[in-house]
Short mmCIF file of C-alpha atoms in Angstrom, two decimals:
data_model
loop_
_atom_site.label_atom_id
_atom_site.label_comp_id
_atom_site.label_asym_id
_atom_site.label_seq_id
_atom_site.Cartn_x
_atom_site.Cartn_y
_atom_site.Cartn_z
CA MET W 1 -140.93 167.98 76.47
CA GLY W 2 -143.71 165.21 77.04
CA ARG W 3 -141.76 162.82 74.78
CA VAL W 4 -138.77 163.58 76.33
CA ALA W 5 -140.41 162.81 79.75
CA GLY W 6 -142.06 159.13 78.47
CA GLY W 7 -139.09 158.08 76.79
CA ALA W 8 -137.67 158.46 80.18
CA ASP W 9 -140.17 156.78 81.57
CA ALA W 10 -139.63 153.79 79.40
CA VAL W 11 -136.02 153.73 79.97
CA GLY W 12 -136.36 154.08 83.96
CA ARG W 13 -138.59 151.45 83.69
CA ALA W 14 -136.49 149.20 81.41
CA LEU W 15 -133.41 149.93 83.55
CA ASN W 16 -135.21 148.95 87.00
CA ARG W 17 -136.27 145.87 85.50
CA ALA W 18 -132.67 144.54 84.68
CA LEU W 19 -131.39 146.08 88.25
CA ARG W 20 -134.07 144.01 90.35
CA SER W 21 -131.82 140.70 89.11
CA VAL W 22 -128.79 142.28 90.35
CA PRO W 23 -127.22 142.16 93.78
CA VAL W 24 -127.73 145.22 95.42
CA GLU W 25 -123.27 145.57 96.02
CA LYS W 26 -122.61 144.62 92.21
CA VAL W 27 -125.42 147.64 90.88
CA PRO W 28 -122.81 150.02 90.43
CA LEU W 29 -120.44 147.72 88.51
CA PHE W 30 -123.74 146.45 86.50
CA ARG W 31 -124.43 150.18 85.65
CA GLN W 32 -120.97 150.88 84.39
CA SER W 33 -120.49 148.10 82.61
CA PHE W 34 -123.37 149.10 80.47
CA ILE W 35 -121.70 152.55 79.90
CA SER W 36 -117.97 151.62 79.40
CA LEU W 37 -118.71 149.18 77.07
CA LEU W 38 -120.96 152.01 74.66
CA VAL W 39 -117.80 154.35 74.91
CA VAL W 40 -115.36 151.63 73.66
CA LEU W 41 -117.68 150.77 71.12
CA ALA W 42 -118.23 153.89 69.93
CA ALA W 43 -114.49 154.57 69.77
CA VAL W 44 -113.42 151.47 68.00
CA LEU W 45 -116.82 152.22 65.35
CA SER W 46 -115.09 155.51 64.79
CA ALA W 47 -111.56 154.40 63.92
CA VAL W 48 -112.82 151.63 62.09
CA LEU W 49 -115.96 153.29 60.05
CA PRO W 50 -115.04 155.57 57.07
CA TRP W 51 -118.14 157.48 57.51
CA LEU W 52 -117.67 158.42 61.22
CA VAL W 53 -115.82 161.72 62.10
CA VAL W 54 -112.52 161.22 64.55
CA THR W 55 -111.33 164.95 64.61
CA ASP W 56 -109.05 164.27 67.59
CA ALA W 57 -107.98 160.72 68.10
CA VAL W 58 -106.19 161.53 71.21
CA THR W 59 -108.91 163.61 73.06
CA MET W 60 -110.91 160.14 71.76
CA TRP W 61 -109.00 157.47 73.81
CA LEU W 62 -108.39 159.70 76.32
CA GLY W 63 -112.34 158.91 77.09
CA VAL W 64 -112.47 155.42 76.35
CA ALA W 65 -109.51 155.49 79.46
CA VAL W 66 -111.60 157.07 81.90
CA ALA W 67 -114.84 155.20 81.36
CA VAL W 68 -112.32 151.54 81.96
CA ALA W 69 -111.32 153.67 84.91
CA ALA W 70 -114.61 154.12 86.52
CA LEU W 71 -115.50 150.62 85.46
CA ALA W 72 -112.65 149.26 87.67
CA PHE W 73 -113.41 151.87 90.63
CA ALA W 74 -117.19 150.34 90.43
CA ALA W 75 -115.13 146.72 90.29
CA LEU W 76 -113.41 147.74 93.52
CA MET W 77 -116.52 148.74 95.22
CA VAL W 78 -117.87 145.65 94.70
CA ARG W 79 -114.52 144.24 96.68
CA HIS W 80 -114.35 146.91 98.85
CA GLY W 81 -117.89 147.95 100.68
CA GLU W 82 -116.78 150.76 102.35
CA LEU W 83 -115.87 152.59 99.05
CA ARG W 84 -119.67 152.84 98.16
CA ARG W 85 -119.92 156.17 99.72
CA TRP W 86 -117.69 157.60 96.68
CA GLU W 87 -120.16 155.73 94.15
CA LEU W 88 -120.70 159.60 92.76
CA VAL W 89 -117.28 159.35 91.74
CA VAL W 90 -117.86 156.52 88.68
CA PRO W 91 -120.90 158.44 87.20
CA ALA W 92 -119.22 161.97 87.22
CA ALA W 93 -116.32 160.17 85.91
CA ASP W 94 -118.93 159.17 82.81
CA PHE W 95 -119.62 162.94 81.96
CA VAL W 96 -115.96 163.50 81.65
CA ALA W 97 -115.78 160.44 79.67
CA VAL W 98 -118.54 161.39 77.06
CA GLY W 99 -117.89 164.85 76.73
CA LEU W 100 -114.19 163.46 75.55
CA LEU W 101 -115.41 161.12 73.39
CA ARG W 102 -117.47 163.77 71.76
CA TYR W 103 -114.64 166.42 71.08
CA GLY W 104 -112.73 163.85 69.65
CA THR W 105 -115.72 162.36 67.38
CA GLY W 106 -116.72 165.69 65.80
CA ASP W 107 -117.67 167.80 68.76
CA GLN W 108 -121.07 168.98 68.01
CA ARG W 109 -121.39 166.83 65.05
CA SER W 110 -120.99 163.57 66.93
CA VAL W 111 -123.80 161.35 67.39
CA PHE W 112 -122.38 159.79 70.52
CA LEU W 113 -123.65 162.11 73.03
CA PRO W 114 -126.73 160.31 73.96
CA ILE W 115 -124.63 157.79 76.13
CA VAL W 116 -124.61 160.06 78.36
CA LEU W 117 -128.23 159.91 79.26
CA LEU W 118 -127.05 156.82 81.17
CA ALA W 119 -125.17 158.69 83.83
CA VAL W 120 -128.06 161.25 84.11
CA ILE W 121 -130.53 158.26 84.89
CA TRP W 122 -127.59 156.47 87.56
CA VAL W 123 -127.71 159.76 89.24
CA ALA W 124 -131.23 160.96 88.91
CA SER W 125 -132.58 157.96 90.18
CA TRP W 126 -131.02 158.36 93.68
CA PRO W 127 -133.79 159.66 96.66
CA GLY W 128 -133.36 163.35 96.57
CA ARG W 129 -134.25 166.38 94.65
CA ARG W 130 -130.42 167.52 94.97
CA HIS W 131 -130.13 164.64 92.57
CA VAL W 132 -131.69 166.54 89.85
CA LEU W 133 -128.98 168.98 90.13
CA LEU W 134 -126.12 166.76 90.26
CA PRO W 135 -126.65 165.54 86.39
CA LEU W 136 -127.58 168.91 85.52
CA ALA W 137 -124.14 169.95 86.46
CA GLY W 138 -122.29 166.68 84.99
CA THR W 139 -124.48 167.30 82.05
CA CYS W 140 -122.95 171.37 81.50
CA VAL W 141 -119.52 169.59 81.76
CA THR W 142 -120.09 166.91 79.25
CA LEU W 143 -121.53 169.63 76.81
CA LEU W 144 -118.94 172.48 78.06
CA LEU W 145 -115.60 170.24 77.64
CA PRO W 146 -114.84 171.24 74.30
CA TYR W 147 -114.68 174.87 75.03
CA LEU W 148 -111.28 173.75 76.78
CA PHE W 149 -109.67 172.14 74.35
CA SER W 150 -111.12 174.52 71.11
CA PRO W 151 -112.69 178.04 72.76
CA GLY W 152 -113.41 180.04 69.66
CA GLY W 153 -115.14 179.42 66.47
CA ARG W 154 -118.47 179.29 68.18
CA GLY W 155 -121.50 181.33 67.05
CA PRO W 156 -124.57 182.43 69.06
CA SER W 157 -126.60 178.99 67.46
CA GLU W 158 -124.10 176.66 69.38
CA LEU W 159 -124.50 178.02 72.49
CA VAL W 160 -128.32 177.89 72.09
CA ARG W 161 -128.03 174.05 71.07
CA LEU W 162 -126.17 173.60 74.17
CA ALA W 163 -128.67 175.58 76.63
CA PHE W 164 -131.79 173.52 75.11
CA ALA W 165 -129.57 170.24 75.27
CA LEU W 166 -129.47 171.07 79.02
CA VAL W 167 -133.14 171.80 79.72
CA VAL W 168 -133.73 168.39 77.69
CA TYR W 169 -131.29 166.47 80.03
CA ALA W 170 -132.50 168.44 83.01
CA THR W 171 -136.45 167.23 82.03
CA VAL W 172 -135.03 163.77 81.79
CA ALA W 173 -133.13 163.80 85.05
CA ALA W 174 -136.85 165.44 86.94
CA SER W 175 -138.46 162.67 85.39
CA VAL W 176 -136.15 159.71 86.63
CA ASN W 177 -136.37 161.02 90.09
CA GLU W 178 -139.73 161.46 90.40
CA LEU W 179 -140.62 157.96 89.52
CA ALA W 180 -137.58 156.82 91.82
CA ARG W 181 -139.03 158.89 94.48
CA GLN W 182 -142.63 157.86 93.65
CA ALA W 183 -141.34 153.78 93.29
CA THR W 184 -139.67 154.35 96.78
CA ALA W 185 -142.55 155.98 98.63
CA ARG W 186 -145.09 152.38 97.62
CA LEU W 187 -142.11 150.35 98.36
CA GLU W 188 -142.25 152.04 101.85
CA ARG W 189 -145.85 152.11 102.20
CA ALA W 190 -145.62 148.00 101.47
CA ARG W 191 -143.08 147.28 103.59
CA ALA W 192 -145.04 149.33 106.15
CA GLN W 193 -148.28 147.21 105.82
CA GLN W 194 -146.28 144.11 105.46
CA HIS W 195 -144.64 144.62 108.64
CA ALA W 196 -148.71 146.01 110.12
CA VAL W 197 -149.64 142.07 108.78
CA GLU W 198 -146.77 140.60 109.79
CA ARG W 199 -147.54 141.86 113.52
CA GLU W 200 -151.18 141.28 113.38
CA LEU W 201 -150.36 137.63 112.41
CA ALA W 202 -147.99 137.45 115.39
CA ARG W 203 -151.04 138.40 117.37
CA ALA W 204 -153.30 136.00 116.21
CA ALA W 205 -150.73 132.89 116.15
CA VAL W 206 -150.24 133.61 119.99
CA VAL W 207 -154.01 133.83 120.37
CA GLN W 208 -155.26 130.47 118.70
CA GLN W 209 -152.24 128.77 120.19
CA SER W 210 -153.20 130.17 124.05
CA LEU W 211 -156.63 128.37 122.47
CA LEU W 212 -154.50 125.14 122.44
CA PRO W 213 -155.20 122.80 125.43
CA PRO W 214 -152.86 122.76 128.07
CA ASP W 215 -150.86 119.28 128.58
CA ALA W 216 -152.68 116.10 129.67
CA SER W 217 -151.61 116.87 133.26
CA THR W 218 -154.82 118.49 133.92
CA LEU W 219 -157.18 115.19 132.90
CA PRO W 220 -157.73 112.66 134.99
CA GLU W 221 -154.67 110.03 135.19
CA ALA W 222 -156.83 107.39 133.96
CA PHE W 223 -155.87 108.57 130.42
CA ALA W 224 -153.22 108.56 128.29
CA VAL W 225 -154.12 111.74 125.72
CA PHE W 226 -151.56 113.46 123.21
CA GLY W 227 -152.59 115.87 120.04
CA ALA W 228 -150.29 118.56 117.70
CA CYS W 229 -151.45 120.79 115.30
CA VAL W 230 -149.19 122.42 112.86
CA PRO W 231 -151.02 125.03 110.95
CA ALA W 232 -149.83 125.56 106.89
CA ARG W 233 -149.74 129.41 107.41
CA GLU W 234 -149.09 131.29 110.98
CA VAL W 235 -152.48 131.37 111.86
CA GLY W 236 -154.90 127.98 110.69
CA GLY W 237 -158.60 126.89 110.44
CA ASP W 238 -157.67 123.29 112.25
CA PHE W 239 -157.81 122.48 116.14
CA PHE W 240 -158.48 120.53 118.91
CA ASP W 241 -159.21 120.80 122.15
CA TRP W 242 -159.57 118.11 125.16
CA TYR W 243 -160.26 118.79 129.10
CA PRO W 244 -161.95 116.91 132.01
CA THR W 245 -165.38 115.61 132.38
CA SER W 246 -167.74 114.51 135.56
CA THR W 247 -167.00 110.71 134.14
CA GLY W 248 -163.84 111.26 132.07
CA ILE W 249 -162.86 113.51 129.23
CA ALA W 250 -164.38 114.54 126.47
CA VAL W 251 -162.27 115.35 122.64
CA THR W 252 -162.92 117.30 120.48
CA VAL W 253 -161.34 118.10 116.91
CA GLY W 254 -162.36 120.34 114.03
CA ASP W 255 -161.01 121.89 110.67
CA VAL W 256 -162.60 125.12 109.84
CA MET W 257 -163.03 125.77 106.03
CA GLY W 258 -160.26 127.95 104.58
CA LYS W 259 -157.00 129.29 106.39
CA GLY W 260 -155.75 132.37 107.68
CA VAL W 261 -157.08 134.70 110.59
CA GLY W 262 -160.28 134.55 109.52
CA ALA W 263 -160.86 130.31 109.30
CA GLY W 264 -158.45 130.91 112.74
CA MET W 265 -161.13 133.09 114.45
CA ILE W 266 -164.02 130.87 113.53
CA ALA W 267 -162.43 127.79 114.85
CA ALA W 268 -161.79 129.63 118.41
CA ALA W 269 -165.83 130.77 118.69
CA VAL W 270 -166.48 127.27 117.74
CA ARG W 271 -164.14 125.22 120.03
CA SER W 272 -164.96 127.73 123.19
CA VAL W 273 -169.10 127.01 121.94
CA ILE W 274 -168.06 123.39 122.17
CA ARG W 275 -166.56 123.57 125.52
CA SER W 276 -169.29 125.19 126.73
CA SER W 277 -171.47 122.35 126.80
CA VAL W 278 -169.20 120.02 129.66
CA ASP W 279 -172.24 119.67 131.63
CA ASP W 280 -174.34 118.41 128.94
CA GLY W 281 -173.13 114.43 128.60
CA ASP W 282 -174.57 114.87 124.96
CA PRO W 283 -171.72 115.62 122.65
CA SER W 284 -174.20 116.38 119.46
CA GLU W 285 -175.37 119.06 121.26
CA ALA W 286 -172.38 120.99 121.41
CA PHE W 287 -172.86 120.74 117.74
CA ARG W 288 -176.48 122.21 117.87
CA ARG W 289 -175.11 125.14 120.08
CA ALA W 290 -172.01 125.44 117.54
CA SER W 291 -174.47 125.60 114.45
CA VAL W 292 -176.70 128.25 116.31
CA GLY W 293 -173.91 130.70 116.71
CA LEU W 294 -172.48 130.52 112.93
CA THR W 295 -175.92 130.09 110.92
CA THR W 296 -176.91 133.51 112.63
CA SER W 297 -173.94 135.57 111.55
CA ALA W 298 -173.83 138.08 109.27
CA TYR W 299 -172.27 136.06 106.30
CA ASP W 300 -173.03 132.82 104.26
CA THR W 301 -172.92 129.44 106.37
CA GLU W 302 -171.48 127.90 103.27
CA THR W 303 -168.35 130.11 103.39
CA GLN W 304 -167.56 129.25 106.56
CA PHE W 305 -168.76 125.83 107.69
CA THR W 306 -166.62 123.56 110.10
CA THR W 307 -166.21 119.67 110.31
CA SER W 308 -165.76 118.47 113.72
CA PHE W 309 -165.38 115.13 115.69
CA HIS W 310 -166.55 115.03 119.48
CA ALA W 311 -166.21 112.09 122.08
CA ARG W 312 -166.64 111.71 125.78
CA ILE W 313 -164.71 108.74 127.02
CA ASP W 314 -165.49 107.33 130.36
CA ALA W 315 -163.10 106.25 132.80
CA ASP W 316 -164.82 102.57 131.80
CA GLY W 317 -163.47 102.72 127.83
CA GLY W 318 -167.18 103.77 126.48
CA VAL W 319 -167.16 106.42 124.40
CA LEU W 320 -170.27 108.47 123.43
CA TRP W 321 -169.41 110.33 120.12
CA ALA W 322 -170.66 112.65 117.60
CA ASP W 323 -169.16 113.01 114.15
CA ALA W 324 -169.99 117.04 112.12
CA GLY W 325 -168.96 115.33 108.63
CA HIS W 326 -165.43 114.84 110.00
CA GLY W 327 -165.16 111.54 109.35
CA LEU W 328 -161.39 110.66 110.31
CA ALA W 329 -161.53 109.30 113.68
CA PHE W 330 -161.00 105.41 114.13
CA VAL W 331 -159.95 103.21 117.21
CA ARG W 332 -156.86 101.39 116.69
CA ARG W 333 -157.61 97.72 118.17
CA ALA W 334 -154.99 96.05 120.51
CA SER W 335 -155.04 93.10 117.68
CA GLY W 336 -153.69 95.62 114.99
CA GLY W 337 -156.98 96.03 113.80
CA VAL W 338 -158.37 99.65 112.48
CA ASP W 339 -162.16 100.79 113.41
CA ARG W 340 -163.03 103.90 111.56
CA LEU W 341 -166.12 105.91 113.85
CA ASN W 342 -168.20 106.76 110.37
CA SER W 343 -171.48 109.26 110.38
CA ALA W 344 -173.11 110.19 107.81
CA ASP W 345 -174.21 113.63 109.47
CA LEU W 346 -173.40 117.42 107.64
CA PRO W 347 -170.23 119.14 109.13
CA ILE W 348 -171.43 122.88 111.49
CA GLY W 349 -173.12 125.33 109.52
CA VAL W 350 -174.45 122.97 106.84
CA GLY W 351 -176.40 120.59 108.60
CA THR W 352 -179.07 121.04 111.45
CA ASP W 353 -179.38 117.64 113.09
CA TRP W 354 -176.67 115.28 114.62
CA GLN W 355 -176.53 111.91 115.84
CA ARG W 356 -174.61 110.53 118.91
CA HIS W 357 -172.98 106.96 118.91
CA ARG W 358 -171.21 104.80 120.92
CA SER W 359 -168.29 102.77 120.84
CA GLN W 360 -165.87 100.80 123.38
CA LEU W 361 -162.60 101.41 124.31
CA ASP W 362 -160.49 98.21 125.94
CA GLU W 363 -156.70 97.34 127.23
CA GLY W 364 -153.90 98.27 124.28
CA ASP W 365 -157.27 100.53 121.92
CA VAL W 366 -156.11 103.72 120.80
CA PHE W 367 -158.58 106.23 119.93
CA VAL W 368 -157.47 108.65 117.02
CA CYS W 369 -159.07 111.54 115.10
CA VAL W 370 -156.97 113.41 112.78
CA SER W 371 -157.63 116.25 110.26
CA ASP W 372 -158.15 115.54 106.58
CA GLY W 373 -154.78 118.13 106.36
CA VAL W 374 -152.97 114.23 107.66
CA LEU W 375 -154.22 112.59 104.27
CA ASP W 376 -152.71 115.22 102.13
CA LEU W 377 -149.27 114.08 103.83
CA PHE W 378 -149.31 110.75 101.75
CA PRO W 379 -148.04 110.28 97.86
CA VAL W 380 -151.13 108.72 96.59
CA GLU W 381 -154.48 110.54 97.27
CA LEU W 382 -156.63 107.61 96.54
CA GLU W 383 -154.79 105.60 98.73
CA ALA W 384 -154.17 108.13 101.43
CA LEU W 385 -156.74 106.83 104.14
CA HIS W 386 -155.77 102.93 103.50
CA ASP W 387 -152.02 104.16 104.28
CA LEU W 388 -153.22 106.44 106.94
CA GLU W 389 -154.71 103.15 108.23
CA ARG W 390 -151.45 100.85 107.83
CA LEU W 391 -149.99 103.67 109.78
CA LEU W 392 -152.32 103.41 112.62
CA ALA W 393 -152.07 99.52 112.49
CA ALA W 394 -148.18 99.32 112.46
CA THR W 395 -148.09 102.02 115.35
CA PRO W 396 -149.52 100.94 118.80
CA GLU W 397 -148.53 104.06 121.34
CA PRO W 398 -150.76 107.08 121.45
CA ALA W 399 -147.91 109.31 121.63
CA ARG W 400 -145.70 107.83 118.77
CA ILE W 401 -149.15 107.96 116.51
CA VAL W 402 -148.48 111.92 117.63
CA GLU W 403 -144.81 112.16 116.55
CA VAL W 404 -145.39 110.44 113.42
CA VAL W 405 -147.65 112.76 112.35
CA GLU W 406 -146.35 115.45 113.00
CA ARG W 407 -143.20 114.69 112.25
CA LEU W 408 -144.16 114.30 108.56
CA ALA W 409 -146.25 117.13 108.89
CA ARG W 410 -143.09 119.18 109.48
CA GLU W 411 -140.65 117.59 106.79
CA ARG W 412 -143.15 118.13 103.83
CA ASP W 413 -144.97 121.08 101.83
CA ARG W 414 -148.45 121.56 102.79
CA SER W 415 -151.19 123.29 101.48
CA ASP W 416 -153.25 122.35 104.53
CA ASP W 417 -153.23 122.84 108.34
CA VAL W 418 -152.65 119.11 110.27
CA THR W 419 -154.12 117.52 113.81
CA VAL W 420 -154.03 114.84 115.58
CA VAL W 421 -155.21 113.55 118.67
CA ALA W 422 -154.56 109.90 120.13
CA THR W 423 -155.74 108.97 123.08
CA ALA W 424 -156.12 105.77 124.90
CA LEU W 425 -156.71 104.45 128.84
CA ALA W 426 -153.43 104.08 131.19
CA PRO W 427 -153.34 100.29 131.72
CA ALA W 428 -153.77 100.70 135.53
CA SER W 429 -157.39 101.95 135.02
CA VAL W 430 -158.06 99.05 132.64
CA PRO W 431 -160.88 97.13 134.95
CA ALA W 432 -159.94 93.44 134.69
CA ARG W 433 -162.72 91.38 132.80
CA PRO W 434 -164.31 88.67 134.64
#
């Protein structure tokens, strides 16, 4: 009995693998095609090969006709979806077809009875315990159908053999039905978990989007500021921020190592700590505060380091900035040249000391900061930084720079988040040179 159950498991798994690639509406036709093919093949071989017995050719070919008719009905179900409610008719016809084939090819000596196993698996794979009883009833039809044509001449041994065959096929049906039940339960649990994860990701994405700065209308009119963040997943590790200060504005771009919800949570924490340093004129102090928050956590800092660039831009164009391992900040000069703001300081969570630096924005200059995901937008990795500088040199307007980078990020396949911020002094705010 154990061998039968194991064989049924193997047959069920093989059939399920084959069915995965078939559209749902074509599954009955796919199943019936195999059964009909076997019934036709059995009849043809019996008619052609002399060592296969044909005791009643009319009954044998009648079984073929029933199987082919069931195939035609399965084909109709593909065209007319409303007929799917009658799918049980198809395997029911197969039980009759195999019974007729069996009687016409030697009755109890027929070698083609195992074909009925496919119909048993078909019905038993449907959910519900009643689908164990239905294939058992169908097998009874297959085995007892010859009694309608020849009721006499059968001893008690034949009845015992048929009873034992019913037990075997009932075991097969029960095994397949249990496999189908377990598979359905696992699928439902997986779907429920997937939906729960999707809901959590949606909430996290909403929270992360709410942490992005409002539009530039909250900033002094002396500045033109634009930014965009395109995460590689629903929740990313990149962030950017801007807010007014007593002398101008503060701009921050950061990139947490990793992606997903964990990176998004760290990004939110680092952003909040940096923003809390608004009253401190030293941008490097913001990194020191954020570093304290990371190094006192229960996790290894090397698994959660953050690169970041933080700048304070005054209304007269003075830029006081600090770089925590970021290295992707530029000043696009009005003349078309591009200056990269370099620093040797380490990321937050790795370094312990950051230096502040000074730069100057003049009329027509644009301050630009991007995350390293922007470099992935260019085809040649070794030339990506030069390609980015060429893009900046060819694009004088801050709004256009952000637009171009964001469009590239949305058009191309990416494995990393993409963030860009571009800032310039409004022309009316730039004092005239003496």
